[in-house]
Short mmCIF file of C-alpha atoms and ligand atoms in Angstrom, two decimals:
data_model
loop_
_atom_site.label_atom_id
_atom_site.label_comp_id
_atom_site.label_asym_id
_atom_site.label_seq_id
_atom_site.Cartn_x
_atom_site.Cartn_y
_atom_site.Cartn_z
CA UNK A 81 -15.62 24.97 1.29
CA UNK A 82 -12.68 23.45 -0.54
CA UNK A 83 -10.84 24.90 -3.49
CA UNK A 84 -10.46 28.57 -2.56
CA UNK A 85 -6.67 28.41 -2.87
CA UNK A 86 -6.79 26.76 -6.31
CA UNK A 87 -9.44 29.23 -7.48
CA UNK A 88 -7.11 32.10 -6.54
CA UNK A 89 -4.01 30.44 -8.05
CA UNK A 90 -5.77 30.01 -11.40
CA UNK A 91 -6.29 33.79 -11.42
CA UNK A 92 -2.78 34.61 -10.15
CA UNK A 93 -4.35 36.07 -7.00
CA UNK A 94 -3.25 35.64 -3.37
CA UNK A 95 -4.90 32.74 -1.49
CA UNK A 96 -6.81 35.19 0.65
CA UNK A 97 -8.61 36.51 -2.43
CA UNK A 98 -9.83 32.92 -2.88
CA UNK A 99 -11.14 32.85 0.68
CA UNK A 100 -12.91 36.17 0.11
CA UNK A 101 -14.55 34.70 -2.99
CA UNK A 102 -15.41 31.70 -0.78
CA UNK A 103 -17.23 33.95 1.67
CA UNK A 104 -19.25 35.42 -1.24
CA UNK A 105 -20.09 31.89 -2.37
CA UNK A 106 -21.34 31.14 1.14
CA UNK A 107 -23.78 34.06 0.95
CA UNK A 108 -25.08 32.80 -2.39
CA UNK A 109 -25.42 29.21 -1.17
CA UNK A 110 -27.44 30.41 1.83
CA UNK A 111 -29.92 31.93 -0.63
CA UNK A 112 -30.13 28.71 -2.65
CA UNK A 113 -30.76 26.76 0.57
CA UNK A 114 -33.56 29.05 1.61
CA UNK A 115 -35.17 28.92 -1.83
CA UNK A 116 -35.04 25.10 -1.66
CA UNK A 117 -36.52 24.94 1.87
CA UNK A 118 -33.28 23.78 3.52
CA UNK A 119 -33.27 24.94 7.15
CA UNK A 120 -29.72 24.13 8.26
CA UNK A 121 -26.42 24.75 6.50
CA UNK A 122 -23.12 23.80 8.11
CA UNK A 123 -19.85 24.96 6.55
CA UNK A 124 -16.31 23.89 7.35
CA UNK A 125 -14.49 27.21 7.54
CA UNK A 126 -11.39 26.34 9.59
CA UNK A 127 -10.17 22.97 10.80
CA UNK A 128 -7.99 22.13 13.81
CA UNK A 129 -5.33 21.32 11.16
CA UNK A 130 -5.62 24.69 9.41
CA UNK A 131 -3.60 26.33 12.23
CA UNK A 132 -0.55 24.76 10.51
CA UNK A 133 -0.95 27.05 7.48
CA UNK A 134 1.26 30.14 7.10
CA UNK A 135 0.83 32.87 9.71
CA UNK A 136 -0.21 35.18 6.87
CA UNK A 137 -3.04 32.90 5.73
CA UNK A 138 -4.23 32.09 9.28
CA UNK A 139 -4.33 35.74 10.34
CA UNK A 140 -5.94 36.71 7.03
CA UNK A 141 -8.69 34.10 7.55
CA UNK A 142 -9.27 35.27 11.13
CA UNK A 143 -9.56 38.89 9.91
CA UNK A 144 -11.95 37.77 7.18
CA UNK A 145 -14.15 35.99 9.73
CA UNK A 146 -14.11 38.98 12.02
CA UNK A 147 -15.11 41.38 9.25
CA UNK A 148 -17.77 38.95 7.99
CA UNK A 149 -19.31 38.90 11.47
CA UNK A 150 -19.10 42.67 11.72
CA UNK A 151 -20.40 43.48 8.22
CA UNK A 152 -23.17 40.90 8.01
CA UNK A 153 -24.96 41.25 11.33
CA UNK A 154 -27.77 43.47 10.01
CA UNK A 155 -28.26 41.35 6.90
CA UNK A 156 -28.34 38.09 8.86
CA UNK A 157 -30.87 39.45 11.37
CA UNK A 158 -33.04 40.92 8.57
CA UNK A 159 -32.99 37.58 6.72
CA UNK A 160 -33.83 35.50 9.80
CA UNK A 161 -30.46 33.69 9.83
CA UNK A 162 -29.42 32.16 13.16
CA UNK A 163 -25.62 32.11 13.36
CA UNK A 164 -23.88 29.41 15.35
CA UNK A 165 -20.29 28.27 15.70
CA UNK A 166 -19.03 24.74 16.43
CA UNK A 167 -15.44 23.83 17.24
CA UNK A 168 -12.81 24.65 19.84
CA UNK A 169 -13.65 28.29 20.40
CA UNK A 170 -11.04 28.69 23.10
CA UNK A 171 -8.40 28.47 20.30
CA UNK A 172 -9.74 31.71 18.82
CA UNK A 173 -8.70 35.17 20.02
CA UNK A 174 -10.74 36.65 22.88
CA UNK A 175 -11.93 39.39 20.51
CA UNK A 176 -13.20 36.91 17.90
CA UNK A 177 -14.86 34.78 20.61
CA UNK A 178 -16.69 37.86 21.88
CA UNK A 179 -17.78 38.85 18.33
CA UNK A 180 -19.07 35.32 17.71
CA UNK A 181 -20.98 35.28 20.98
CA UNK A 182 -22.55 38.68 20.24
CA UNK A 183 -23.64 37.55 16.75
CA UNK A 184 -25.09 34.31 18.12
CA UNK A 185 -27.12 36.32 20.63
CA UNK A 186 -28.23 38.91 18.05
CA UNK A 187 -29.41 36.23 15.60
CA UNK A 188 -30.86 33.75 18.13
CA UNK A 189 -34.43 34.20 16.84
CA UNK A 190 -33.58 33.29 13.22
CA UNK A 191 -35.41 30.45 11.52
CA UNK A 192 -32.60 29.39 9.14
CA UNK A 193 -29.47 28.14 10.90
CA UNK A 194 -25.97 28.77 9.54
CA UNK A 195 -23.47 26.65 11.47
CA UNK A 196 -19.84 27.63 10.97
CA UNK A 197 -17.19 25.09 11.98
CA UNK A 198 -14.16 26.98 13.35
CA UNK A 199 -11.06 25.34 14.77
CA UNK A 200 -13.20 22.26 14.31
CA UNK A 201 -12.23 18.61 14.14
CA UNK A 202 -14.70 15.75 14.44
CA UNK A 203 -12.43 13.65 16.64
CA UNK A 204 -11.67 16.62 18.87
CA UNK A 205 -15.41 17.31 19.24
CA UNK A 206 -16.06 13.66 20.16
CA UNK A 207 -13.30 13.69 22.81
CA UNK A 208 -14.68 16.89 24.34
CA UNK A 209 -18.21 15.42 24.28
CA UNK A 210 -17.00 12.20 25.91
CA UNK A 211 -15.63 14.20 28.84
CA UNK A 212 -19.12 15.67 29.41
CA UNK A 213 -21.07 12.46 28.76
CA UNK A 214 -22.71 10.89 31.80
CA UNK A 215 -24.23 7.86 30.05
CA UNK A 216 -27.70 7.30 28.58
CA UNK A 217 -27.02 6.28 24.99
CA UNK A 218 -26.66 7.94 21.60
CA UNK A 219 -29.28 10.65 22.08
CA UNK A 220 -27.70 11.77 25.34
CA UNK A 221 -24.23 11.68 23.77
CA UNK A 222 -25.41 13.86 20.87
CA UNK A 223 -26.47 16.46 23.44
CA UNK A 224 -22.82 16.69 24.57
CA UNK A 225 -21.58 17.51 21.05
CA UNK A 226 -21.10 21.09 19.81
CA UNK A 227 -24.04 20.46 17.47
CA UNK A 228 -26.53 19.81 20.35
CA UNK A 229 -30.00 20.70 19.12
CA UNK A 230 -29.00 20.73 15.43
CA UNK A 231 -30.29 17.81 13.34
CA UNK A 232 -27.78 15.46 11.69
CA UNK A 233 -26.97 16.42 8.08
CA UNK A 234 -28.96 14.72 5.31
CA UNK A 235 -26.52 15.72 2.58
CA UNK A 236 -22.79 16.37 2.78
CA UNK A 237 -21.26 18.16 -0.19
CA UNK A 238 -17.52 18.30 -0.77
CA UNK A 239 -16.19 20.55 -3.50
CA UNK A 240 -12.95 20.63 -5.51
CA UNK A 241 -12.52 16.94 -6.22
CA UNK A 242 -11.42 15.73 -2.78
CA UNK A 243 -12.98 12.38 -1.87
CA UNK A 244 -12.48 12.37 1.88
CA UNK A 245 -14.47 13.33 4.98
CA UNK A 246 -11.39 15.02 6.53
CA UNK A 247 -12.57 14.95 10.14
CA UNK A 248 -15.85 16.77 9.43
CA UNK A 249 -18.97 15.92 11.49
CA UNK A 250 -17.76 12.37 12.08
CA UNK A 251 -20.55 11.48 14.50
CA UNK A 252 -23.29 13.48 12.82
CA UNK A 253 -22.64 12.26 9.25
CA UNK A 254 -23.26 8.60 10.14
CA UNK A 255 -26.22 8.39 7.73
CA UNK A 256 -25.57 11.43 5.53
CA UNK A 257 -25.62 11.09 1.76
CA UNK A 258 -22.34 12.24 0.20
CA UNK A 259 -22.02 14.35 -2.92
CA UNK A 260 -18.64 15.08 -4.46
CA UNK A 261 -17.96 17.58 -7.21
CA UNK A 262 -14.82 18.84 -8.96
CA UNK A 263 -16.17 22.40 -8.91
CA UNK A 264 -14.09 24.72 -6.70
CA UNK A 265 -16.06 26.26 -3.82
CA UNK A 266 -16.01 29.87 -5.12
CA UNK A 267 -17.50 28.58 -8.41
CA UNK A 268 -20.25 26.58 -6.68
CA UNK A 269 -23.32 28.21 -8.22
CA UNK A 270 -27.07 27.58 -8.35
CA UNK A 271 -26.70 25.04 -11.15
CA UNK A 272 -24.22 23.02 -9.06
CA UNK A 273 -26.44 23.29 -5.99
CA UNK A 274 -29.44 22.05 -7.97
CA UNK A 275 -27.36 19.13 -9.30
CA UNK A 276 -26.43 18.14 -5.74
CA UNK A 277 -30.05 18.32 -4.56
CA UNK A 278 -31.25 16.38 -7.56
CA UNK A 279 -28.67 13.61 -6.92
CA UNK A 280 -29.76 13.53 -3.28
CA UNK A 281 -33.44 13.26 -4.19
CA UNK A 282 -32.70 10.14 -6.27
CA UNK A 283 -30.98 8.31 -3.41
CA UNK A 284 -32.86 5.67 -1.47
CA UNK A 285 -32.29 6.38 2.19
CA UNK A 286 -32.69 3.20 4.18
CA UNK A 287 -30.79 4.21 7.32
CA UNK A 288 -29.88 0.55 7.78
CA UNK A 289 -33.45 -0.73 7.38
CA UNK A 290 -35.15 -2.47 4.41
CA UNK A 291 -38.35 -0.73 3.33
CA UNK A 292 -41.42 -2.95 3.73
CA UNK A 293 -39.65 -5.34 6.07
CA UNK A 294 -39.50 -5.51 9.85
CA UNK A 295 -40.87 -2.90 12.27
C1 FPP B 4 -10.41 25.41 2.04
O1 FPP B 4 -9.86 25.75 0.77
C2 FPP B 4 -10.97 26.59 2.65
C3 FPP B 4 -10.58 27.10 3.86
C4 FPP B 4 -9.53 26.48 4.67
C5 FPP B 4 -11.16 28.34 4.39
C6 FPP B 4 -12.63 28.56 4.15
C7 FPP B 4 -12.97 29.87 4.69
C8 FPP B 4 -13.74 30.80 4.11
C9 FPP B 4 -14.48 30.61 2.84
C10 FPP B 4 -13.79 32.10 4.81
C11 FPP B 4 -15.11 32.64 4.99
C12 FPP B 4 -15.93 31.92 5.96
C13 FPP B 4 -16.92 32.51 6.60
C14 FPP B 4 -17.77 31.72 7.52
C15 FPP B 4 -17.20 33.93 6.43
P1 FPP B 4 -8.30 25.61 0.54
O2 FPP B 4 -7.64 26.84 1.02
O3 FPP B 4 -7.83 24.35 1.18
O4 FPP B 4 -8.21 25.55 -1.00
P2 FPP B 4 -7.20 24.66 -1.86
O5 FPP B 4 -7.47 23.24 -1.48
O6 FPP B 4 -7.60 24.99 -3.26
O7 FPP B 4 -5.83 25.13 -1.52
#
């Protein structure tokens, strides 16, 4: 969800106002996903690197997450959204961990899954999974990742003109299609979403194979 800071700066607003606009954009994008039949949406809300930002921004983001969880519970349950967090939860405050756990329990029956990456880094996730892994190959390894039970992403969208993966879903994105746009996350609207889906639908997904050849 890149570009919140720049969106705020353009409007002479504090960075946190950009993150608040980013949370509103997330609500909208969830609606677009559901209308399009997408069943899983994963958003990168806070990376293992984001702890290095100013204390003001970090604590503001943590407060924003906490109030999002608090304010949205009824709406998420009513809309059948299953909430799930990936990342190093033990980095978060005990209060936020408990709020996350409660929301995961309350929304467990949802049919649309919103995965929020918090204190998340792909390499960190892989190291933690490796410590749990007892052998058995890729499928067994995937069960040791934070995303166990969640399908790999088909499409990975990065907003605000950055052309990097930045430690996001390193294992899971092995065959994902990438879509980059200059649009800042808070401005990511239905038209932009439709453009991304349309670009995706035109891609030929071979997953390493050649159609019509081999097994
Ligand atoms: C990256 O933009 C965005 C973040 C580090 C935070 C994203 C968090 C939210 C949108 C908060 C709400 C999330 C939930 C799940 C309720 P940036 O700050 O790096 O922007 P910049 O590159 O323009 O400075």
